[in-house]
PDB file of C-alpha atoms and ligand atoms in Angstrom:
ATOM      1  CA  UNK A1461      -0.148  -8.904 -22.641  1.00 50.00           C
ATOM      2  CA  UNK A1462       2.981 -10.897 -21.895  1.00 63.00           C
ATOM      3  CA  UNK A1463       5.041  -7.771 -22.448  1.00 74.00           C
ATOM      4  CA  UNK A1464       2.845  -5.944 -19.988  1.00 70.00           C
ATOM      5  CA  UNK A1465       3.218  -8.726 -17.413  1.00 77.00           C
ATOM      6  CA  UNK A1466       6.996  -8.592 -17.826  1.00 79.00           C
ATOM      7  CA  UNK A1467       6.934  -4.857 -17.310  1.00 79.00           C
ATOM      8  CA  UNK A1468       4.779  -5.221 -14.202  1.00 86.00           C
ATOM      9  CA  UNK A1469       7.150  -7.839 -12.780  1.00 89.00           C
ATOM     10  CA  UNK A1470      10.087  -5.592 -13.524  1.00 90.00           C
ATOM     11  CA  UNK A1471       8.479  -2.730 -11.571  1.00 91.00           C
ATOM     12  CA  UNK A1472       7.620  -5.028  -8.650  1.00 92.00           C
ATOM     13  CA  UNK A1473      11.182  -6.376  -8.519  1.00 93.00           C
ATOM     14  CA  UNK A1474      12.567  -2.863  -8.631  1.00 95.00           C
ATOM     15  CA  UNK A1475      10.439  -1.685  -5.693  1.00 95.00           C
ATOM     16  CA  UNK A1476      11.293  -4.847  -3.795  1.00 95.00           C
ATOM     17  CA  UNK A1477      15.023  -4.362  -4.375  1.00 96.00           C
ATOM     18  CA  UNK A1478      15.006  -0.700  -3.441  1.00 97.00           C
ATOM     19  CA  UNK A1479      11.829   0.180  -1.562  1.00 97.00           C
ATOM     20  CA  UNK A1480      10.947   3.893  -1.520  1.00 97.00           C
ATOM     21  CA  UNK A1481      10.330   5.693   1.772  1.00 98.00           C
ATOM     22  CA  UNK A1482      11.740   2.779   3.745  1.00 98.00           C
ATOM     23  CA  UNK A1483      12.398   3.283   7.460  1.00 97.00           C
ATOM     24  CA  UNK A1484      10.676   4.766  10.464  1.00 95.00           C
ATOM     25  CA  UNK A1485       9.829   8.411  11.041  1.00 96.00           C
ATOM     26  CA  UNK A1486      11.310   9.873  14.193  1.00 94.00           C
ATOM     27  CA  UNK A1487       8.195  11.752  15.263  1.00 94.00           C
ATOM     28  CA  UNK A1488       5.170  10.197  13.600  1.00 95.00           C
ATOM     29  CA  UNK A1489       1.703  11.471  14.483  1.00 94.00           C
ATOM     30  CA  UNK A1490       0.229   8.125  13.445  1.00 95.00           C
ATOM     31  CA  UNK A1491       1.603   4.626  13.289  1.00 95.00           C
ATOM     32  CA  UNK A1492       0.336   1.085  12.857  1.00 95.00           C
ATOM     33  CA  UNK A1493       1.711  -2.416  12.619  1.00 96.00           C
ATOM     34  CA  UNK A1494       0.338  -4.972  10.187  1.00 96.00           C
ATOM     35  CA  UNK A1495       0.890  -8.699   9.767  1.00 97.00           C
ATOM     36  CA  UNK A1496      -0.180 -11.201   7.167  1.00 96.00           C
ATOM     37  CA  UNK A1497       0.381 -14.540   8.942  1.00 95.00           C
ATOM     38  CA  UNK A1498      -0.439 -16.556   5.823  1.00 93.00           C
ATOM     39  CA  UNK A1499       2.685 -15.354   4.067  1.00 95.00           C
ATOM     40  CA  UNK A1500       4.740 -14.007   6.973  1.00 96.00           C
ATOM     41  CA  UNK A1501       4.612 -10.399   5.807  1.00 97.00           C
ATOM     42  CA  UNK A1502       5.039  -7.857   8.539  1.00 97.00           C
ATOM     43  CA  UNK A1503       5.329  -4.106   8.365  1.00 97.00           C
ATOM     44  CA  UNK A1504       5.005  -0.894  10.310  1.00 97.00           C
ATOM     45  CA  UNK A1505       3.686   2.270   8.726  1.00 97.00           C
ATOM     46  CA  UNK A1506       4.486   5.624  10.286  1.00 96.00           C
ATOM     47  CA  UNK A1507       3.261   8.969   9.042  1.00 96.00           C
ATOM     48  CA  UNK A1508       2.956  12.633   9.840  1.00 96.00           C
ATOM     49  CA  UNK A1509      -0.366  14.375   9.335  1.00 95.00           C
ATOM     50  CA  UNK A1510      -0.019  18.138   9.185  1.00 94.00           C
ATOM     51  CA  UNK A1511      -2.501  20.518  10.772  1.00 93.00           C
ATOM     52  CA  UNK A1512      -4.605  20.552   7.595  1.00 94.00           C
ATOM     53  CA  UNK A1513      -4.972  16.775   7.641  1.00 93.00           C
ATOM     54  CA  UNK A1514      -2.554  16.210   4.769  1.00 97.00           C
ATOM     55  CA  UNK A1515      -0.108  13.305   4.822  1.00 97.00           C
ATOM     56  CA  UNK A1516       3.123  15.238   4.987  1.00 97.00           C
ATOM     57  CA  UNK A1517       5.430  12.253   5.279  1.00 97.00           C
ATOM     58  CA  UNK A1518       4.902   8.521   5.146  1.00 97.00           C
ATOM     59  CA  UNK A1519       7.242   5.595   5.593  1.00 98.00           C
ATOM     60  CA  UNK A1520       7.176   1.885   6.099  1.00 98.00           C
ATOM     61  CA  UNK A1521       9.515  -0.659   7.548  1.00 98.00           C
ATOM     62  CA  UNK A1522       9.318  -4.411   7.759  1.00 96.00           C
ATOM     63  CA  UNK A1523       9.949  -7.589   5.893  1.00 94.00           C
ATOM     64  CA  UNK A1524       7.863  -9.689   3.612  1.00 96.00           C
ATOM     65  CA  UNK A1525       7.539 -11.088   0.135  1.00 96.00           C
ATOM     66  CA  UNK A1526       8.202  -9.067  -3.009  1.00 95.00           C
ATOM     67  CA  UNK A1527       4.513  -8.299  -3.506  1.00 95.00           C
ATOM     68  CA  UNK A1528       3.980  -6.895  -0.015  1.00 96.00           C
ATOM     69  CA  UNK A1529       7.169  -4.829  -0.111  1.00 97.00           C
ATOM     70  CA  UNK A1530       6.497  -3.455  -3.598  1.00 96.00           C
ATOM     71  CA  UNK A1531       2.905  -2.653  -2.685  1.00 96.00           C
ATOM     72  CA  UNK A1532       3.989  -0.798   0.471  1.00 97.00           C
ATOM     73  CA  UNK A1533       6.653   1.089  -1.464  1.00 97.00           C
ATOM     74  CA  UNK A1534       4.233   2.228  -4.178  1.00 95.00           C
ATOM     75  CA  UNK A1535       1.600   2.994  -1.529  1.00 96.00           C
ATOM     76  CA  UNK A1536       3.944   5.472   0.209  1.00 97.00           C
ATOM     77  CA  UNK A1537       4.705   7.168  -3.113  1.00 95.00           C
ATOM     78  CA  UNK A1538       1.015   7.376  -3.953  1.00 94.00           C
ATOM     79  CA  UNK A1539      -0.328   8.712  -0.663  1.00 96.00           C
ATOM     80  CA  UNK A1540       2.317  11.245   0.288  1.00 96.00           C
ATOM     81  CA  UNK A1541       0.884  14.739  -0.034  1.00 97.00           C
ATOM     82  CA  UNK A1542      -2.751  13.606  -0.037  1.00 96.00           C
ATOM     83  CA  UNK A1543      -5.503  14.420   2.444  1.00 96.00           C
ATOM     84  CA  UNK A1544      -7.079  11.621   4.479  1.00 95.00           C
ATOM     85  CA  UNK A1545     -10.294  11.524   2.364  1.00 94.00           C
ATOM     86  CA  UNK A1546      -8.162  11.344  -0.795  1.00 93.00           C
ATOM     87  CA  UNK A1547      -6.115   8.517   0.724  1.00 95.00           C
ATOM     88  CA  UNK A1548      -9.359   6.694   1.536  1.00 92.00           C
ATOM     89  CA  UNK A1549     -10.428   6.944  -2.083  1.00 91.00           C
ATOM     90  CA  UNK A1550      -7.151   5.388  -3.186  1.00 91.00           C
ATOM     91  CA  UNK A1551      -7.633   2.635  -0.623  1.00 92.00           C
ATOM     92  CA  UNK A1552     -11.058   1.849  -2.084  1.00 90.00           C
ATOM     93  CA  UNK A1553      -9.775   1.945  -5.653  1.00 90.00           C
ATOM     94  CA  UNK A1554      -6.806  -0.270  -4.836  1.00 92.00           C
ATOM     95  CA  UNK A1555      -8.865  -2.719  -2.834  1.00 91.00           C
ATOM     96  CA  UNK A1556     -11.365  -3.035  -5.681  1.00 90.00           C
ATOM     97  CA  UNK A1557      -8.587  -3.604  -8.207  1.00 89.00           C
ATOM     98  CA  UNK A1558      -6.709  -6.159  -6.089  1.00 90.00           C
ATOM     99  CA  UNK A1559      -9.772  -8.183  -5.180  1.00 89.00           C
ATOM    100  CA  UNK A1560     -11.547  -7.813  -8.516  1.00 86.00           C
ATOM    101  CA  UNK A1561     -14.611  -6.492  -6.701  1.00 82.00           C
ATOM    102  CA  UNK A1562     -16.705  -3.653  -7.980  1.00 74.00           C
ATOM    103  CA  UNK A1563     -15.824  -0.514  -6.031  1.00 70.00           C
ATOM    104  CA  UNK A1564     -18.485   0.693  -3.608  1.00 67.00           C
ATOM    105  CA  UNK A1565     -18.185   4.238  -4.884  1.00 67.00           C
ATOM    106  CA  UNK A1566     -17.744   5.567  -8.364  1.00 67.00           C
ATOM    107  CA  UNK A1567     -15.384   8.287  -9.491  1.00 72.00           C
ATOM    108  CA  UNK A1568     -12.316   6.722  -7.892  1.00 75.00           C
ATOM    109  CA  UNK A1569      -8.842   7.976  -8.741  1.00 78.00           C
ATOM    110  CA  UNK A1570      -6.825   6.350 -11.520  1.00 77.00           C
ATOM    111  CA  UNK A1571      -4.291   3.929 -10.119  1.00 78.00           C
ATOM    112  CA  UNK A1572      -1.544   4.311 -12.748  1.00 76.00           C
ATOM    113  CA  UNK A1573       1.493   3.123 -10.765  1.00 83.00           C
ATOM    114  CA  UNK A1574      -0.570   0.633  -8.799  1.00 85.00           C
ATOM    115  CA  UNK A1575      -1.729  -1.112 -11.963  1.00 85.00           C
ATOM    116  CA  UNK A1576       1.427  -3.221 -11.730  1.00 87.00           C
ATOM    117  CA  UNK A1577      -0.189  -5.066  -8.825  1.00 89.00           C
ATOM    118  CA  UNK A1578      -3.443  -5.831 -10.630  1.00 87.00           C
ATOM    119  CA  UNK A1579      -2.215  -9.369 -11.403  1.00 86.00           C
ATOM    120  CA  UNK A1580      -2.685 -10.431  -7.764  1.00 88.00           C
ATOM    121  CA  UNK A1581      -6.433 -10.692  -8.244  1.00 86.00           C
ATOM    122  CA  UNK A1582      -5.782 -14.022  -9.993  1.00 87.00           C
ATOM    123  CA  UNK A1583      -4.002 -15.304  -6.866  1.00 86.00           C
ATOM    124  CA  UNK A1584      -6.269 -15.001  -3.808  1.00 85.00           C
ATOM    125  CA  UNK A1585      -3.443 -15.749  -1.379  1.00 86.00           C
ATOM    126  CA  UNK A1586      -1.412 -12.849  -2.820  1.00 91.00           C
ATOM    127  CA  UNK A1587      -4.241 -10.356  -2.448  1.00 93.00           C
ATOM    128  CA  UNK A1588      -3.472 -10.166   1.269  1.00 94.00           C
ATOM    129  CA  UNK A1589       0.189  -9.502   0.527  1.00 95.00           C
ATOM    130  CA  UNK A1590      -0.761  -6.638  -1.773  1.00 95.00           C
ATOM    131  CA  UNK A1591      -3.372  -5.087   0.517  1.00 95.00           C
ATOM    132  CA  UNK A1592      -1.473  -5.415   3.826  1.00 96.00           C
ATOM    133  CA  UNK A1593       0.220  -2.009   3.598  1.00 97.00           C
ATOM    134  CA  UNK A1594      -3.098  -0.410   2.681  1.00 96.00           C
ATOM    135  CA  UNK A1595      -4.985  -1.916   5.597  1.00 95.00           C
ATOM    136  CA  UNK A1596      -2.137  -0.855   7.854  1.00 96.00           C
ATOM    137  CA  UNK A1597      -2.035   2.758   6.688  1.00 96.00           C
ATOM    138  CA  UNK A1598      -5.809   2.997   6.948  1.00 95.00           C
ATOM    139  CA  UNK A1599      -5.623   1.689  10.489  1.00 94.00           C
ATOM    140  CA  UNK A1600      -2.888   4.197  11.308  1.00 95.00           C
ATOM    141  CA  UNK A1601      -5.073   7.019  10.006  1.00 93.00           C
ATOM    142  CA  UNK A1602      -8.059   5.856  12.054  1.00 90.00           C
ATOM    143  CA  UNK A1603      -6.166   5.442  15.333  1.00 79.00           C
ATOM    144  CA  UNK A1604      -2.950   7.129  16.335  1.00 63.00           C
ATOM    145  CA  UNK A1605      -1.517   3.727  17.193  1.00 65.00           C
ATOM    146  CA  UNK A1606      -2.916   0.402  16.100  1.00 71.00           C
ATOM    147  CA  UNK A1607      -2.197  -3.016  14.745  1.00 77.00           C
ATOM    148  CA  UNK A1608      -3.942  -5.065  12.103  1.00 83.00           C
ATOM    149  CA  UNK A1609      -3.810  -8.595  10.876  1.00 82.00           C
ATOM    150  CA  UNK A1610      -5.164  -9.992   7.648  1.00 82.00           C
ATOM    151  CA  UNK A1611      -6.451 -13.056   9.487  1.00 75.00           C
TER     152      UNK A1611
HETATM  153 ZN1   ZN B 257       3.359 -11.966   1.060  1.00 87.79          ZN
END
């Protein structure tokens, strides 16, 4: 278990050091800004939905703690290429894992890469760091332009 924790930390540090899909898209179809005042995490998610409702491109920009940055980085890798309903299923699965709650629906996708963030459920204050990017992308998908706060 300790080995696994070390591995998880290693992955989180790596994503924090070199976040994937970092930056803003020039012509996003959807965009949202999210803040977690408790920790000071702040990020903007921009994405392009193609005509079939598939997330063609997805990026984030902002600053925050290692958990929020790593979570946003892995989120962009996970959701790129998915349809909105598929992205929603990942949101539910991730939210359930991070909060330790039982998911409201069954048959959710396996989280593989996102497992590295499962440790946050033991630290309630960190749950908001881990879920910020997910709330923000969900908000972006619901409204073309929006902002969310965890408080
Ligand atoms: Zn944070």
